[in-house]
Short mmCIF file of C-alpha atoms in Angstrom, two decimals:
data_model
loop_
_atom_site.label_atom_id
_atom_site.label_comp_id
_atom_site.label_asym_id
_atom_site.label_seq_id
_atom_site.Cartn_x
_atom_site.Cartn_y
_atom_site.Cartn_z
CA UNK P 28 -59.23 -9.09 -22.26
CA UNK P 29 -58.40 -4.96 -21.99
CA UNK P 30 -56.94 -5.62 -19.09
CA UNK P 31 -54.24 -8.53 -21.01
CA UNK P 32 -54.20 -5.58 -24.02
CA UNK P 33 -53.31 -2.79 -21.84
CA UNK P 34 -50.19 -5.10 -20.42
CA UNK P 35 -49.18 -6.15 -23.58
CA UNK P 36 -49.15 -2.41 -24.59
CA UNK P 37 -47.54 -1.27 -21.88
CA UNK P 38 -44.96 -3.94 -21.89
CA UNK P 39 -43.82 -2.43 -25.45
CA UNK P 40 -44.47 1.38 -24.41
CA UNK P 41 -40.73 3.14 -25.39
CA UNK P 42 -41.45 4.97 -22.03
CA UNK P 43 -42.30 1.39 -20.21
CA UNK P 44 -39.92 1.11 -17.47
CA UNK P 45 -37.72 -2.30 -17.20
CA UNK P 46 -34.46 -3.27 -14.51
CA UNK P 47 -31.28 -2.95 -16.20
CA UNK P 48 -29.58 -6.23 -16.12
CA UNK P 49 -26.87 -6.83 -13.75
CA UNK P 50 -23.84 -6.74 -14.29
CA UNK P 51 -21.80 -9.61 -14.32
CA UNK P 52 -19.20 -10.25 -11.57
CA UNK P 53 -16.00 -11.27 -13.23
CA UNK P 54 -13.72 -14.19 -11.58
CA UNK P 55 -10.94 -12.95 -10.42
CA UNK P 56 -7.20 -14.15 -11.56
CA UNK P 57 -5.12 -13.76 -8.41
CA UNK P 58 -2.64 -16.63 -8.92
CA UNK P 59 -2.72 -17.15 -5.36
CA UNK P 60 -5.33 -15.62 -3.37
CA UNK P 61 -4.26 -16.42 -0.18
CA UNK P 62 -1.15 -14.53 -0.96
CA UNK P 63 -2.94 -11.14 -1.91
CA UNK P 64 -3.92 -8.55 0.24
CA UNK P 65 -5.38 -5.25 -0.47
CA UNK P 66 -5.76 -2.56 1.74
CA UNK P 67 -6.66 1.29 1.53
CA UNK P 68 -3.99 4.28 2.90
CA UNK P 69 -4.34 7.71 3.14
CA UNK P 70 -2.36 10.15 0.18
CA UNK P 71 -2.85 13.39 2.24
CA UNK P 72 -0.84 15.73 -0.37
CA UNK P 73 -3.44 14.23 -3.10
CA UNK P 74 -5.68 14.57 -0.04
CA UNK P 75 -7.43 11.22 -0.97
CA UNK P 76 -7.21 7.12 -0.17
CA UNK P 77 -5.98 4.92 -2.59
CA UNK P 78 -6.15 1.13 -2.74
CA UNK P 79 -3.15 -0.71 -2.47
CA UNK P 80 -2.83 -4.49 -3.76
CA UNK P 81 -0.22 -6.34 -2.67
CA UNK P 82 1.26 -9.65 -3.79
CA UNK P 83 3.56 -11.85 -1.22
CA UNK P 84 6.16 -14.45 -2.21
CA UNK P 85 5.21 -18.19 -1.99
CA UNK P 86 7.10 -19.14 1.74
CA UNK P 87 6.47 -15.47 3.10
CA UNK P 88 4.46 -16.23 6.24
CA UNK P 89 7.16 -19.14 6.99
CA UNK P 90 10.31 -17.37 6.98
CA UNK P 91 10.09 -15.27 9.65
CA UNK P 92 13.80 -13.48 9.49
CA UNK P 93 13.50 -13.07 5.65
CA UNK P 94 13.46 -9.44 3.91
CA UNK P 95 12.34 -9.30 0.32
CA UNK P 96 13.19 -6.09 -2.10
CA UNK P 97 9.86 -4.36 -2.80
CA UNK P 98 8.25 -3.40 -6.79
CA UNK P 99 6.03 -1.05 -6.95
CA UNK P 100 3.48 -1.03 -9.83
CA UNK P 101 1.44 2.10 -10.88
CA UNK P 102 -2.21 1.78 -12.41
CA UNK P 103 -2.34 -1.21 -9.81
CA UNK P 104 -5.94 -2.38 -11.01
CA UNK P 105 -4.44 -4.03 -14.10
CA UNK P 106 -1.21 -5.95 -12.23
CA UNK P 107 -2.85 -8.73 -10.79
CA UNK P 108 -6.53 -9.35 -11.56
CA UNK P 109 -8.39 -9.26 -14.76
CA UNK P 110 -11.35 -8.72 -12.36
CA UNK P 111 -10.14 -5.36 -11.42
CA UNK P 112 -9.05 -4.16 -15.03
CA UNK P 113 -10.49 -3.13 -17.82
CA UNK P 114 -8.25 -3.64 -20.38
CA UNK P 115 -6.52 -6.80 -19.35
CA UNK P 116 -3.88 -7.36 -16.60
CA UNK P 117 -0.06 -7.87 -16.57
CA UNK P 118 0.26 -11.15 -14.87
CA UNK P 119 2.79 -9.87 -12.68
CA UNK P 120 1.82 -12.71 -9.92
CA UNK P 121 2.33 -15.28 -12.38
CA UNK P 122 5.38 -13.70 -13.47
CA UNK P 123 6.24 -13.71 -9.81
CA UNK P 124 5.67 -16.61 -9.36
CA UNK P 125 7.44 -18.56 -11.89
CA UNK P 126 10.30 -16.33 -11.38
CA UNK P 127 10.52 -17.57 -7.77
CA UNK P 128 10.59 -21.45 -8.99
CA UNK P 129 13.29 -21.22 -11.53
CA UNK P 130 15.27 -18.70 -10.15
CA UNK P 131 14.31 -18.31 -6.33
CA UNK P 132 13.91 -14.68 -6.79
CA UNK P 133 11.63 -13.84 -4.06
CA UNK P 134 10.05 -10.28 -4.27
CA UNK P 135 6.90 -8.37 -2.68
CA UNK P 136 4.93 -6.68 -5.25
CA UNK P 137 2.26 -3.78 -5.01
CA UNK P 138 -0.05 -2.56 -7.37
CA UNK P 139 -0.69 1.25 -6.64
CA UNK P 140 -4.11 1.83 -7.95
CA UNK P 141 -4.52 5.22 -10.28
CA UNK P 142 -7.17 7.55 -9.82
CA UNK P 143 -9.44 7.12 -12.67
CA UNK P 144 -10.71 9.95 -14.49
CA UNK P 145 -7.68 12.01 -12.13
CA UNK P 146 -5.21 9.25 -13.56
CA UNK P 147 -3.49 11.82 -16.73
CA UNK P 148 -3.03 14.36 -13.56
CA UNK P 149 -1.96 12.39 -11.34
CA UNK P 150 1.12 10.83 -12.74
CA UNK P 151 2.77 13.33 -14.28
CA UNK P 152 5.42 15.73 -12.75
CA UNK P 153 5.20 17.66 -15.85
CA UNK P 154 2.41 19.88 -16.98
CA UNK P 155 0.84 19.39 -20.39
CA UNK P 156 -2.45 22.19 -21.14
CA UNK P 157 -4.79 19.87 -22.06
CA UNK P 158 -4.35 17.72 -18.70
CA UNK P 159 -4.12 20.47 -16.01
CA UNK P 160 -3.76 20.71 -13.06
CA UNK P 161 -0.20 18.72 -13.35
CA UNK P 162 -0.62 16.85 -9.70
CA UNK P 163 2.08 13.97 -9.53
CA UNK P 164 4.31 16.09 -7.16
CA UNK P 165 1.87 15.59 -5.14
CA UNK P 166 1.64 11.88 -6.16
CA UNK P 167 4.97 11.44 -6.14
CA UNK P 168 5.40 13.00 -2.40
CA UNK P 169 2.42 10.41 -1.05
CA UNK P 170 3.91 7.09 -2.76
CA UNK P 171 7.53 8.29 -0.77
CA UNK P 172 5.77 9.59 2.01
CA UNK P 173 2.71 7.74 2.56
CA UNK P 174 2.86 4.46 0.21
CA UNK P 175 6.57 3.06 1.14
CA UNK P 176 5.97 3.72 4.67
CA UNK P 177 2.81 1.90 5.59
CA UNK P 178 4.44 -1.12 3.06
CA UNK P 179 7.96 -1.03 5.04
CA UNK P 180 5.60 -0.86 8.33
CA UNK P 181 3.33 -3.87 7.64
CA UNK P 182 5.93 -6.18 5.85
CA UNK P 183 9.00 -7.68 6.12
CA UNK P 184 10.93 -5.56 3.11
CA UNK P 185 14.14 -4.49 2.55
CA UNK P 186 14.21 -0.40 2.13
CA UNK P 187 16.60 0.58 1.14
CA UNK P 188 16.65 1.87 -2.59
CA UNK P 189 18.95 -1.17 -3.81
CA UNK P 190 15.76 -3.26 -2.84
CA UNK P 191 13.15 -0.54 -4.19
CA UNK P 192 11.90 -0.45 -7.99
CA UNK P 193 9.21 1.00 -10.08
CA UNK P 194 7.35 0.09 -12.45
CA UNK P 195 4.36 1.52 -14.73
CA UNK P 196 3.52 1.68 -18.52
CA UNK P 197 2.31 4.71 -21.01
CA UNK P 198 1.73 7.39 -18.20
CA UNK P 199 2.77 4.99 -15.45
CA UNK P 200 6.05 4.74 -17.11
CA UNK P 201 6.25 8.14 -16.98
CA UNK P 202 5.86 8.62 -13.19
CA UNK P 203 8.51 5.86 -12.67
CA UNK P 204 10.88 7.92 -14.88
CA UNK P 205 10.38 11.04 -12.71
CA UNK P 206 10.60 8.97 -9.11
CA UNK P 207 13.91 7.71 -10.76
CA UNK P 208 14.90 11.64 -11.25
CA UNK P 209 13.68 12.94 -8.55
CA UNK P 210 14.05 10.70 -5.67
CA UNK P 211 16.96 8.55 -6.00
CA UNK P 212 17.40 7.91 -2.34
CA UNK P 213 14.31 6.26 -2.43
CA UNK P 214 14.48 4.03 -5.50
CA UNK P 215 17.60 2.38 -6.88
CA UNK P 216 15.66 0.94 -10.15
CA UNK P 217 12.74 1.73 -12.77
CA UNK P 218 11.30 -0.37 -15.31
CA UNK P 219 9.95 2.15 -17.79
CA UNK P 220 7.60 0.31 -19.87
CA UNK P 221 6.38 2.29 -23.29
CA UNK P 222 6.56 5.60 -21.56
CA UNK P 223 4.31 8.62 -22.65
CA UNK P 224 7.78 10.95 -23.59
CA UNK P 225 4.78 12.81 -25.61
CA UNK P 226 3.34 14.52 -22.88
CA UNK P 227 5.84 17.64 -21.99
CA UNK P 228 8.73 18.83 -23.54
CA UNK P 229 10.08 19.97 -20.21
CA UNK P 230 10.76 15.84 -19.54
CA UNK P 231 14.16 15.82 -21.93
CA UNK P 232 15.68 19.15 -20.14
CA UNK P 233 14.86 17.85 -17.00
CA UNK P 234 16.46 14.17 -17.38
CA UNK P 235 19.73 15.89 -19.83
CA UNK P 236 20.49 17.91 -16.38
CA UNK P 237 19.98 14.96 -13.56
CA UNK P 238 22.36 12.57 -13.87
CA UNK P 239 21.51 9.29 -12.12
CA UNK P 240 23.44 8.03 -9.07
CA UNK P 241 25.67 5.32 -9.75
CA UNK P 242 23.82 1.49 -9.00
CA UNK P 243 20.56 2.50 -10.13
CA UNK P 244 19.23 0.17 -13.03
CA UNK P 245 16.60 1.64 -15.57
CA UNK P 246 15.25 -0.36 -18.20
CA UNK P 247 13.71 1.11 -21.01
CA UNK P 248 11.02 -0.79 -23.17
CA UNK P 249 8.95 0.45 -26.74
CA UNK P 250 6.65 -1.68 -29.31
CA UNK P 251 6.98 -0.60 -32.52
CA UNK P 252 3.50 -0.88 -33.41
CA UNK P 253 2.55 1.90 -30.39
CA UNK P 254 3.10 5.41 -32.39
CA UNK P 255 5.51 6.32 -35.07
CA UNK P 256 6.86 8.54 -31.85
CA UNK P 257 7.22 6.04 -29.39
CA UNK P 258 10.47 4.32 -30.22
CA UNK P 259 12.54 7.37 -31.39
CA UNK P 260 11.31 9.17 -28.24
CA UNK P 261 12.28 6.15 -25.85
CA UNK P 262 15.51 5.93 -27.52
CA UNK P 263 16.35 8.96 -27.14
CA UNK P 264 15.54 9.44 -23.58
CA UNK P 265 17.62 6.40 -23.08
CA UNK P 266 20.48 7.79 -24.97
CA UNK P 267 20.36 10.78 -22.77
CA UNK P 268 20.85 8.72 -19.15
CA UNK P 269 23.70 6.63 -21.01
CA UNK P 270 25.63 10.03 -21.56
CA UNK P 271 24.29 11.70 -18.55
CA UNK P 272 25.11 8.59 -16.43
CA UNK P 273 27.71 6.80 -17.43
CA UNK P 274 27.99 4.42 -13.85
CA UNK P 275 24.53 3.41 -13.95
CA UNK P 276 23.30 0.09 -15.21
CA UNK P 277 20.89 0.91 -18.55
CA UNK P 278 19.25 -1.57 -21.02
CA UNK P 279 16.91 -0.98 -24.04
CA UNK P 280 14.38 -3.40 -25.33
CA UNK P 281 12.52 -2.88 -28.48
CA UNK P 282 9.70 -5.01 -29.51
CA UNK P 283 9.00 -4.33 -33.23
CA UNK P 284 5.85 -6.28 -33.29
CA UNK P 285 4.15 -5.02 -29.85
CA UNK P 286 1.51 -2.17 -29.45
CA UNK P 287 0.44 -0.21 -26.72
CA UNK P 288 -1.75 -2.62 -24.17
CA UNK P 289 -1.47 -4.71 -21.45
CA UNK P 290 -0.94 -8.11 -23.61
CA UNK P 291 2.42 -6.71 -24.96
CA UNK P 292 3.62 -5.42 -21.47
CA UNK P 293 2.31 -8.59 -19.75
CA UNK P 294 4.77 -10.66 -22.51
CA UNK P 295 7.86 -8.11 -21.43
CA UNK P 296 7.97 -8.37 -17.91
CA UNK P 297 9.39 -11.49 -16.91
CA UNK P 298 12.68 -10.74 -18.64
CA UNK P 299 12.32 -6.65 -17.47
CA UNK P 300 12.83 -8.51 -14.11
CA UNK P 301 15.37 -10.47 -14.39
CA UNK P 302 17.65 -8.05 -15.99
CA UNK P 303 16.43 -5.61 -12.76
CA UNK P 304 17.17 -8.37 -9.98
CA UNK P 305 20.58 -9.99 -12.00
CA UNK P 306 22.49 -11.38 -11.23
CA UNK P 307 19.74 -13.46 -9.52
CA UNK P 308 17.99 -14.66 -12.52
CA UNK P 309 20.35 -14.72 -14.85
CA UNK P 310 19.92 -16.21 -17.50
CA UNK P 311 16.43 -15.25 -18.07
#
């Protein structure tokens, strides 16, 4: 009997000691899985590894002599798989996807994965005091240097910067405006989805004095339920490449009733696609 009370009492102890449940393995949502590879390269400016996630088109492994235009995707854990994000994912492989049936656009897509706690630091050119060091020259260098590389090495893509785009969202979107700036040689198009214009005022200077090279497409995408800042600022960033660059291809979507999360960016990328890869997919 003491020996059943001293369990019972230890059992309800607050210092009693009990396994913290496991936590649960979420299913992944790879559209195809037998089309996704990931794989881990070396950023030796950041002077760390990073996981890249890549996404091939349906009829990649059969067509030997074909070359598909490349997208690359920052904060690559939310892309593909709801299992790697925690905040929802963008659906680009379904977007891909269904892209490829009703329009045959064909396109390899990689998910750059951020750095976590590093991310704010990491993908901005531009330093802001409360995020320092600013260490997405450094980023920036490794995804030309290092990323596009070991992706032009390993698959059949076509490099040139016609064929190249970037993509990314809040501070993503704000690393694909500066590889747009700053490395037009290397990518002929950005898709700059609700893009954190907040962070430095040394971003408008910058972009009124860098006028884009003529055949690069930038499309430029705010919800109106995101900030009261974040469609005046996008605006007027996109105002500024219209005057600066007259020759290149621009568009502006607004989406009054969208806020700042994956849902709203997973709902605008289809057509953010299109309007890059037109006139293959037009209409959208």
């Amino acid at each position: 009997m003491r020996a059943l009370l001293a369990s019972a009492l230890l059992a309800f102890a607050p210092w009693a000691v009990t396994a913290a449940p496991a936590e649960a393995v979420r299913e992944s949502t790879v559209a195809a899985p037998s089309r996704f590879e990931t794989f881990t390269v070396a950023l030796p400016t950041l002077g760390v590894e990073r996981t890249l996630r890549v996404y091939l088109p349906r009829g990649y492994t059969n067509c030997e002599g074909c070359r598909y235009p490349v997208v690359y995707f920052m904060d690559g854990q939310n892309v593909f798989d709801a299992a790697t994000s925690y905040v929802g994912e963008w659906g680009a492989d379904e977007a891909l996807d269904e892209l490829l049936v009703k329009h045959d656009l064909a396109v390899i897509a990689v998910g750059v994965d951020h750095g976590g706690e590093a991310r704010m630091n990491e993908l901005s050119v531009w330093e802001n005091p409360e995020f320092k060091p600013a260490r997405g020259e450094a980023f920036l260098a490794d995804l030309v240097d290092a990323v596009k590389p070991a992706i032009d090495a390993r698959y059949r893509t076509r490099p040139a910067a016609a064929s190249t785009t970037i993509i990314g969202s809040s501070m993503g979107g704000l690393m694909a405006h500066a590889a747009l700036l700053r490395h037009p040689e290397v990518f002929g198009g950005a898709i700059i989805f609700s893009p954190s214009y907040w962070f430095s005022p040394a971003i408008a200077p910058e972009t009124a004095r860098t006028p884009l090279r003529p055949g690069q497409r930038v499309y430029v995408y705010a919800g109106g339920q995101e900030s009261e800042s974040m469609v005046p600022q996008a605006r007027a960033m996109f105002e500024t490449f219209s005057v600066r660059s007259p020759s290149t291809r621009l568009n502006f979507l607004e989406d009054p009733n969208a806020g700042h999360n994956e849902a709203a960016w997973r709902a605008a990328l289809p057509t953010a696609l299109c309007w890059r890869f037109a006139p293959i997919c037009e209409p959208c």
